[in-house]
Short mmCIF file of C-alpha atoms in Angstrom, two decimals:
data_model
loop_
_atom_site.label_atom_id
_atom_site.label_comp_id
_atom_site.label_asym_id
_atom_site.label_seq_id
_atom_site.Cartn_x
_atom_site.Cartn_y
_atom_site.Cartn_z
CA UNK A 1 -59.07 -17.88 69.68
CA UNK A 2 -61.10 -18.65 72.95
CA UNK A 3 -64.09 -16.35 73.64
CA UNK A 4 -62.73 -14.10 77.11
CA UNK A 5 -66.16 -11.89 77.03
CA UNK A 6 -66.22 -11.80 80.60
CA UNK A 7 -70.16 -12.06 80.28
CA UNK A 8 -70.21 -14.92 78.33
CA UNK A 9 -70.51 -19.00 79.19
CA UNK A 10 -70.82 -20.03 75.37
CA UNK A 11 -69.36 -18.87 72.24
CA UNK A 12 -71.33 -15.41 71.95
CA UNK A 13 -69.07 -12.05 72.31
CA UNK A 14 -71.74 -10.22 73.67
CA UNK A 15 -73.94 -10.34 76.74
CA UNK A 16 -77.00 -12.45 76.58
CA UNK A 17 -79.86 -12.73 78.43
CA UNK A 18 -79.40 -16.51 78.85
CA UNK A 19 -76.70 -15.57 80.53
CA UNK A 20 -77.74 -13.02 82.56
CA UNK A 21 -80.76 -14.84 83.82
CA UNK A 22 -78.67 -18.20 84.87
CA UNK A 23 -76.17 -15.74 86.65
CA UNK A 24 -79.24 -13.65 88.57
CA UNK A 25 -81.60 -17.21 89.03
CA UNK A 26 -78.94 -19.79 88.80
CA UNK A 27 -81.25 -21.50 86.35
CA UNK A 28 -83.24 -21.19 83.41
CA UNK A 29 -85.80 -18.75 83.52
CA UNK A 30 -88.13 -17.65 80.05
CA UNK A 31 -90.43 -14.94 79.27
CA UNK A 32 -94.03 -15.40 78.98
CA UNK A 33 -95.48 -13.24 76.19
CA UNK A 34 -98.29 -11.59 76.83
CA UNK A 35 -101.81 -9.32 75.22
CA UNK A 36 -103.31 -7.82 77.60
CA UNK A 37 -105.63 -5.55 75.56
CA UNK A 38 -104.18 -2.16 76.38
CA UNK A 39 -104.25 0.49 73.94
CA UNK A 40 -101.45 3.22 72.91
CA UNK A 41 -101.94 7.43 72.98
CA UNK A 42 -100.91 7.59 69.82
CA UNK A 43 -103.47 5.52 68.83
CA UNK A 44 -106.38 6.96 70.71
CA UNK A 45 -105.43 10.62 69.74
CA UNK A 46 -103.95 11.52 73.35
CA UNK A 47 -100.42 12.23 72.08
CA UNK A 48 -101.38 11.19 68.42
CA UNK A 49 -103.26 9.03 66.07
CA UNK A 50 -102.85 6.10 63.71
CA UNK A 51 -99.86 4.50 65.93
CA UNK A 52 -96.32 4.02 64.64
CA UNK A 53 -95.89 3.76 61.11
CA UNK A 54 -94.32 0.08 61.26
CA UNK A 55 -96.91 -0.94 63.79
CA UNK A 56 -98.99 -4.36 63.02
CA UNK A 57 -102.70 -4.51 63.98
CA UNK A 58 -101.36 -6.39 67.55
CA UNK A 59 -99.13 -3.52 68.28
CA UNK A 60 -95.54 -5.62 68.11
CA UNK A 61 -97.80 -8.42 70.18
CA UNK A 62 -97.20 -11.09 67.12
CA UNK A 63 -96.32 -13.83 69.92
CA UNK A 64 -97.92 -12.65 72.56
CA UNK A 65 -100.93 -14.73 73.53
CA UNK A 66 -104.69 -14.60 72.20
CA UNK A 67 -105.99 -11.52 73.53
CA UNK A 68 -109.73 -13.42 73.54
CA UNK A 69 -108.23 -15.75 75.96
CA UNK A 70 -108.01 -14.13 79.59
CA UNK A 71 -104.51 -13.56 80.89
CA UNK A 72 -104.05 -16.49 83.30
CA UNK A 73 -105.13 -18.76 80.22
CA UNK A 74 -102.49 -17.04 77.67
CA UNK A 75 -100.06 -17.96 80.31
CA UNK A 76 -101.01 -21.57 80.89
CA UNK A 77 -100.97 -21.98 77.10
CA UNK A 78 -97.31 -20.58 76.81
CA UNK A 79 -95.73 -21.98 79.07
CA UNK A 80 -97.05 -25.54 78.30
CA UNK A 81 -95.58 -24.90 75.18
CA UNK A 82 -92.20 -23.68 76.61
CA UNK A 83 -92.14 -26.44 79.54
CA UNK A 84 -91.51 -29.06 76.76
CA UNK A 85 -88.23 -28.06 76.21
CA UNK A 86 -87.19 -26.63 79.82
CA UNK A 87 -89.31 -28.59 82.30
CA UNK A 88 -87.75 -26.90 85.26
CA UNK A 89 -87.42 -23.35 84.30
CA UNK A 90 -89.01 -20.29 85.91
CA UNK A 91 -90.88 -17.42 84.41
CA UNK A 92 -91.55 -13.72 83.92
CA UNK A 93 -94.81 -12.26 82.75
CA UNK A 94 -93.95 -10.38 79.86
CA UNK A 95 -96.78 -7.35 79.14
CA UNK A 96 -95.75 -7.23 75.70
CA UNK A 97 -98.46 -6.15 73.16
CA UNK A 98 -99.13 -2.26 72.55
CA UNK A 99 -98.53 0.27 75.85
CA UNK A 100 -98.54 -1.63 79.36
CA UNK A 101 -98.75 1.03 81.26
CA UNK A 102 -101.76 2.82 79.67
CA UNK A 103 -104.25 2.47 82.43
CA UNK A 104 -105.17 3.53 85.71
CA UNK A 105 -103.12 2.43 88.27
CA UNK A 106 -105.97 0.02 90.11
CA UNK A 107 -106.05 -1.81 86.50
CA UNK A 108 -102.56 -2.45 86.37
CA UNK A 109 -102.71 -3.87 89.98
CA UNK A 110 -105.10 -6.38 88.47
CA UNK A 111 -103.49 -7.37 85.24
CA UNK A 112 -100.06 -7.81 87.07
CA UNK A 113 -100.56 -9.02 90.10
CA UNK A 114 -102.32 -11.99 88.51
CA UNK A 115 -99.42 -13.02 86.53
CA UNK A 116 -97.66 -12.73 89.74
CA UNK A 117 -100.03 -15.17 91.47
CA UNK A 118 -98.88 -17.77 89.37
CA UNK A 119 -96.51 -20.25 90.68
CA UNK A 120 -92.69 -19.73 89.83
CA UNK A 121 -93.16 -16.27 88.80
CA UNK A 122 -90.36 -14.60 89.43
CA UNK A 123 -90.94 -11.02 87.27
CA UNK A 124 -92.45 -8.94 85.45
CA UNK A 125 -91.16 -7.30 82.08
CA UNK A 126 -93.52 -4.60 80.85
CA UNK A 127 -93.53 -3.08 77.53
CA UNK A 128 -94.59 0.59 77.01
CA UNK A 129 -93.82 4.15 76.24
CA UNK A 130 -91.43 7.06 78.00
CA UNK A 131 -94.96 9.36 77.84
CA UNK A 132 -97.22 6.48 79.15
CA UNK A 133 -96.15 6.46 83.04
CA UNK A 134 -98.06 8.82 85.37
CA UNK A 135 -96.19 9.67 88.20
CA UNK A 136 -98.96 7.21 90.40
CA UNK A 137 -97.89 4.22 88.15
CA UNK A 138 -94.24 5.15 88.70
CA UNK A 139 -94.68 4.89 92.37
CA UNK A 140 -96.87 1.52 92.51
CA UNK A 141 -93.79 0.31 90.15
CA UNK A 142 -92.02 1.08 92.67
CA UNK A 143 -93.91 -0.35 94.98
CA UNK A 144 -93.54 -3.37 92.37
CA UNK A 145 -90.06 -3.26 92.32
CA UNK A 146 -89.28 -4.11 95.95
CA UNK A 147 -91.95 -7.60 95.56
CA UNK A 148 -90.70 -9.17 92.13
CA UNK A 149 -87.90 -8.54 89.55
CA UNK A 150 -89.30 -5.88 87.55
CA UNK A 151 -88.12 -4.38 84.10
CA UNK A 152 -89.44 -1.80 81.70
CA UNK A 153 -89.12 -1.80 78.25
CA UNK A 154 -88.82 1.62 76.65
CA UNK A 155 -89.69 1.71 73.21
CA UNK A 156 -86.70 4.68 71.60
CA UNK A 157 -86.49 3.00 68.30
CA UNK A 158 -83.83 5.82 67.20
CA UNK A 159 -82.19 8.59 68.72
CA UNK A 160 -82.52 10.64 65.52
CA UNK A 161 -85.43 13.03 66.47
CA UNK A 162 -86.18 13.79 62.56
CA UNK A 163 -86.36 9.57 62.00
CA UNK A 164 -88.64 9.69 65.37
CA UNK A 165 -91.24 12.26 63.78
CA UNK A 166 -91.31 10.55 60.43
CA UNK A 167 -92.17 6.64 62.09
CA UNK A 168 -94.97 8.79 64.47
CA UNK A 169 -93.47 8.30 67.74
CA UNK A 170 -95.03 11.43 69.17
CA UNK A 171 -92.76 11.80 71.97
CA UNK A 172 -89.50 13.50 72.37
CA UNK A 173 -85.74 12.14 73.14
CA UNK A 174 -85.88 14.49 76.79
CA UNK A 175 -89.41 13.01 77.14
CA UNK A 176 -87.18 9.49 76.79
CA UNK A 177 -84.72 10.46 78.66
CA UNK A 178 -86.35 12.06 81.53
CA UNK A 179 -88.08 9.21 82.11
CA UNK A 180 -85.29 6.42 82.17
CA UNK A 181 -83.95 8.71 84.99
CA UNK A 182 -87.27 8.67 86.94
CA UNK A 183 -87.30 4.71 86.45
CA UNK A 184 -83.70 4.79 87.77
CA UNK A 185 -84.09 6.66 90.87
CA UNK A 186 -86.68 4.06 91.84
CA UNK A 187 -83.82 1.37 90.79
CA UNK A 188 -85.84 0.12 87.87
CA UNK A 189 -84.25 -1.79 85.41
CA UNK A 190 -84.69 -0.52 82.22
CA UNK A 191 -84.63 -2.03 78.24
CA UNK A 192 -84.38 -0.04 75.70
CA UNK A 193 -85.73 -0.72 72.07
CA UNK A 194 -84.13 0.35 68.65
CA UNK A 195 -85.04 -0.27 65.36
CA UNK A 196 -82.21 -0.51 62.44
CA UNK A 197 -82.90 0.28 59.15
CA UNK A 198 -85.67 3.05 59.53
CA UNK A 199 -87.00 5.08 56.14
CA UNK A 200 -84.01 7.44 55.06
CA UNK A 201 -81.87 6.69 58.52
CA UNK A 202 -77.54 6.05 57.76
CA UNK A 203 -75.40 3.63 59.45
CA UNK A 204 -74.00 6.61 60.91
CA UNK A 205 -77.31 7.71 62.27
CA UNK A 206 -77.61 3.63 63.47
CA UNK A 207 -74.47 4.20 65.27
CA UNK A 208 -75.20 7.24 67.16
CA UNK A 209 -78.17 5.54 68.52
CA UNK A 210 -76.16 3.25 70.03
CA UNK A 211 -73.28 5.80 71.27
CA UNK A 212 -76.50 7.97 72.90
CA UNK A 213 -77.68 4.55 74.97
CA UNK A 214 -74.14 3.91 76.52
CA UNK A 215 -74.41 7.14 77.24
CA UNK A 216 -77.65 6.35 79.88
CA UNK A 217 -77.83 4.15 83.10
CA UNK A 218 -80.12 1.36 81.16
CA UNK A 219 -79.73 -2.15 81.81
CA UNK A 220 -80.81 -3.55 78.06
CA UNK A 221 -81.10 -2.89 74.68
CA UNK A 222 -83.09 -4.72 72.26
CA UNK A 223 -82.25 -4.26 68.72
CA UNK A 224 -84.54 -5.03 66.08
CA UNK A 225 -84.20 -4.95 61.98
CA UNK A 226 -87.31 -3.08 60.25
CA UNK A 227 -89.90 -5.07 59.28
CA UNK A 228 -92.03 -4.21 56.78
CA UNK A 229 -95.26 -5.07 57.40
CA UNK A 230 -98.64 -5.60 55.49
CA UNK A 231 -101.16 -3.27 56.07
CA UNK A 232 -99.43 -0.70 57.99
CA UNK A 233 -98.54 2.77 57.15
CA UNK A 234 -94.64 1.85 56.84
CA UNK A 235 -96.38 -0.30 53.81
CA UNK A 236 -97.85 2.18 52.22
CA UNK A 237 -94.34 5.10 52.34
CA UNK A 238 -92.54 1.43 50.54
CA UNK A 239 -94.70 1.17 48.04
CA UNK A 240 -94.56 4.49 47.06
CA UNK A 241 -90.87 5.76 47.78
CA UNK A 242 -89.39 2.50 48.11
CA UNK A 243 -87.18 3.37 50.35
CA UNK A 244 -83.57 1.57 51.08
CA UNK A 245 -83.93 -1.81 52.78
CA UNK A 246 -80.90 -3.38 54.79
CA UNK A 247 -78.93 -6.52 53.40
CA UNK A 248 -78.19 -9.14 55.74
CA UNK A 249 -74.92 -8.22 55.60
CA UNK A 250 -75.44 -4.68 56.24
CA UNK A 251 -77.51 -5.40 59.50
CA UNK A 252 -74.35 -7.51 60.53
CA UNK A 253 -71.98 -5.22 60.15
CA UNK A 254 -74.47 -2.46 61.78
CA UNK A 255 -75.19 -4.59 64.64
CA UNK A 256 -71.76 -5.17 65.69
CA UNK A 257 -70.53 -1.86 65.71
CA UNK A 258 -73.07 -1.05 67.44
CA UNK A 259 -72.07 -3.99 69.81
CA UNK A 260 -69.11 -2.60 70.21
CA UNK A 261 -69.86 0.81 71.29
CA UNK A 262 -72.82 -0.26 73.75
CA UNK A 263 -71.53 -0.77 77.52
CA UNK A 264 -69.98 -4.58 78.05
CA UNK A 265 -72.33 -4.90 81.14
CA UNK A 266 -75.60 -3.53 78.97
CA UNK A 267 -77.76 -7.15 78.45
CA UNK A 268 -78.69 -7.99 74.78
CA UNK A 269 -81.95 -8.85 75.09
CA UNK A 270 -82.51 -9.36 71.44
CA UNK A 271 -80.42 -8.83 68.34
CA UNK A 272 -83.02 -9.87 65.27
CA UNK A 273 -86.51 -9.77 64.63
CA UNK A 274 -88.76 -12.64 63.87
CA UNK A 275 -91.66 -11.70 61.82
CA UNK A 276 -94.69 -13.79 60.87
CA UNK A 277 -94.01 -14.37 56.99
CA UNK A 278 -97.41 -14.37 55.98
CA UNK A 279 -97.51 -10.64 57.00
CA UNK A 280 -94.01 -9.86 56.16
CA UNK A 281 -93.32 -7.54 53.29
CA UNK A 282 -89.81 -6.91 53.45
CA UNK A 283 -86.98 -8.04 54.21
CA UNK A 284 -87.28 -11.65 53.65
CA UNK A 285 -84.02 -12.32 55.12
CA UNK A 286 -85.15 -11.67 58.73
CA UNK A 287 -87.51 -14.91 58.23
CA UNK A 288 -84.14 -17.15 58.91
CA UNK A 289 -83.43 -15.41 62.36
CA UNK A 290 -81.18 -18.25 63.55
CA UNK A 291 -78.72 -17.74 60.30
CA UNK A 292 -78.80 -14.38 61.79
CA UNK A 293 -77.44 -14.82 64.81
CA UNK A 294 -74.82 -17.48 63.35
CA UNK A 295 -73.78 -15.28 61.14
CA UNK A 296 -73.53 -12.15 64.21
CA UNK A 297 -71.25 -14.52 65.87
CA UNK A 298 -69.33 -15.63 63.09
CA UNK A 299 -68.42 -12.17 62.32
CA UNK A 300 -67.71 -11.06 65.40
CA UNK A 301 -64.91 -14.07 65.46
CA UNK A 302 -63.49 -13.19 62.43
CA UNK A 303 -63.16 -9.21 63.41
CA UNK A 304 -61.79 -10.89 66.57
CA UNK A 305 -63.83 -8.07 68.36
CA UNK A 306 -66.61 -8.42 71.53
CA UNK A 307 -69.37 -6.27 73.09
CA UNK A 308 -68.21 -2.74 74.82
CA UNK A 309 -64.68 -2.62 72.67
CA UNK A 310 -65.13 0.88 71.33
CA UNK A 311 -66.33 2.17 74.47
CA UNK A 312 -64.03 0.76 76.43
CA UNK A 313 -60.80 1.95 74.18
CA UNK A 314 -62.93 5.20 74.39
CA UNK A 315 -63.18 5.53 78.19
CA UNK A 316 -59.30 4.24 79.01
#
């Protein structure tokens, strides 16, 4: 059977961010990752200490660039990189490593506004938390908004507030909530981030994640399989409890059902992890992210089934 996803020009069944970039640019456009030394308050003991309990030392910055380098350098070194393979593209600043926002608002001016110097910018994504935005950042984002194509990324992980105390969030789902809405009402575009597979969490609890984000005016999810990693807390609760890990085939079958119940017009921005396997713990599966996402697709042929299915039989 053909693929009809109506936000689809390939083979996939749900909506990529390939696709929506060529649709918005009308060419090929790739994110620049990002370390631009910021820390996190629940590192630093504002909202809570130690960080996350799956958090590496570079704060879910693995591929972002050398923090000893300065930021326009990073950049230049990425993007050489990336220009091998699209020559012509265009880029966006990703702030990806630890909290983004976590500064006054006359350092952020500096940090982003000298990504946005650099020619063929054309955005900024910026990685933080729901309880990291004073309302003087929100309005320079704003500010932001109407210059370049801005997104923030909100880390939720899950929606399951008993999963969220356990992993050390330190923030609450209204917190989360509230705050999407503030981003919105500045017309924001916002990604969301969940994690699959957290200590003690169900499919069922999985799925509800997903049911509670269709359920919000956000513009992406990314959706990322637990990695266990060395030297972290999360470590540690394995090692002693050793707690249930996904199968490949579970996180399949998770992540399309979930596909199915997020909104057909939601962006994917990422459906795997891809974890540096000389820190990895567990699962060793996630090391062969491209068999992955063949096998996502396969599935979602053989199911015969596509992005926003459940909520759209839901909704008729």
């Amino acid at each position: 059977m053909n693929n009809n996803f109506k936000y689809s020009n390939s083979n996939k069944r749900y909506h990529t961010l390939d696709y929506f970039y060529k649709q918005k640019f009308n060419e090929k456009v790739f994110k620049v990752s990002l370390n631009a030394g910021f820390s996190c308050p629940n590192i630093d003991g504002k909202v809570g200490h130690g960080g996350c309990i799956y958090c590496s030392k570079t704060g879910s910055g693995e591929f972002a660039g050398n923090i000893k380098d300065s930021l326009e350098k990073q950049f230049k070194n990425i993007k050489e990189m990336m220009h091998k393979k699209w020559p012509k593209a265009k880029y966006i600043g990703y702030f990806q490593a630890r909290t983004n926002t976590y500064a006054p608002v006359e350092k952020l001016k500096e940090l982003y506004e000298s990504i946005l110097k650099i020619d063929n910018v054309i955005g900024l994504n910026i990685a933080t938390r729901p309880d990291a935005i004073t309302n003087e950042c929100l309005d320079y984002l704003e500010e932001l908004n109407k210059k370049t194509y801005l997104t923030i990324e909100l880390g939720l992980q899950t929606s399951n507030e008993i999963t969220s105390k356990l992993i050390n969030r330190c923030h609450t789902l209204k917190c989360f909530e509230d705050m999407v809405n503030k981003l919105r009402e500045r017309k924001i575009d916002v990604v969301v981030h969940i994690i699959n597979g957290l200590p003690y969490e169900t499919k069922f609890d999985m799925l509800n994640t997903a049911k509670y984000l269709s359920k919000l005016d956000i513009q992406g999810v990314k959706i990322h399989m637990l990695s266990i990693i060395k030297d972290t807390p999360l470590e540690k609760l394995y090692q002693k409890e050793k707690f249930k890990i996904l199968t490949k085939d579970e996180y399949i079958d998770i992540v399309i059902k979930q596909l199915e119940l997020l909104k057909e017009d939601i962006v994917i921005h990422r459906i795997t992890g891809d974890p540096k396997l000389d820190e990895l713990v567990e699962p060793f599966w996630l090391t062969k992210k491209f068999c992955v996402l063949n096998d996502i697709d396969k599935e979602m042929v053989k199911r015969d089934t596509y992005q926003g299915k459940e909520y759209n039989e839901s909704n008729t």
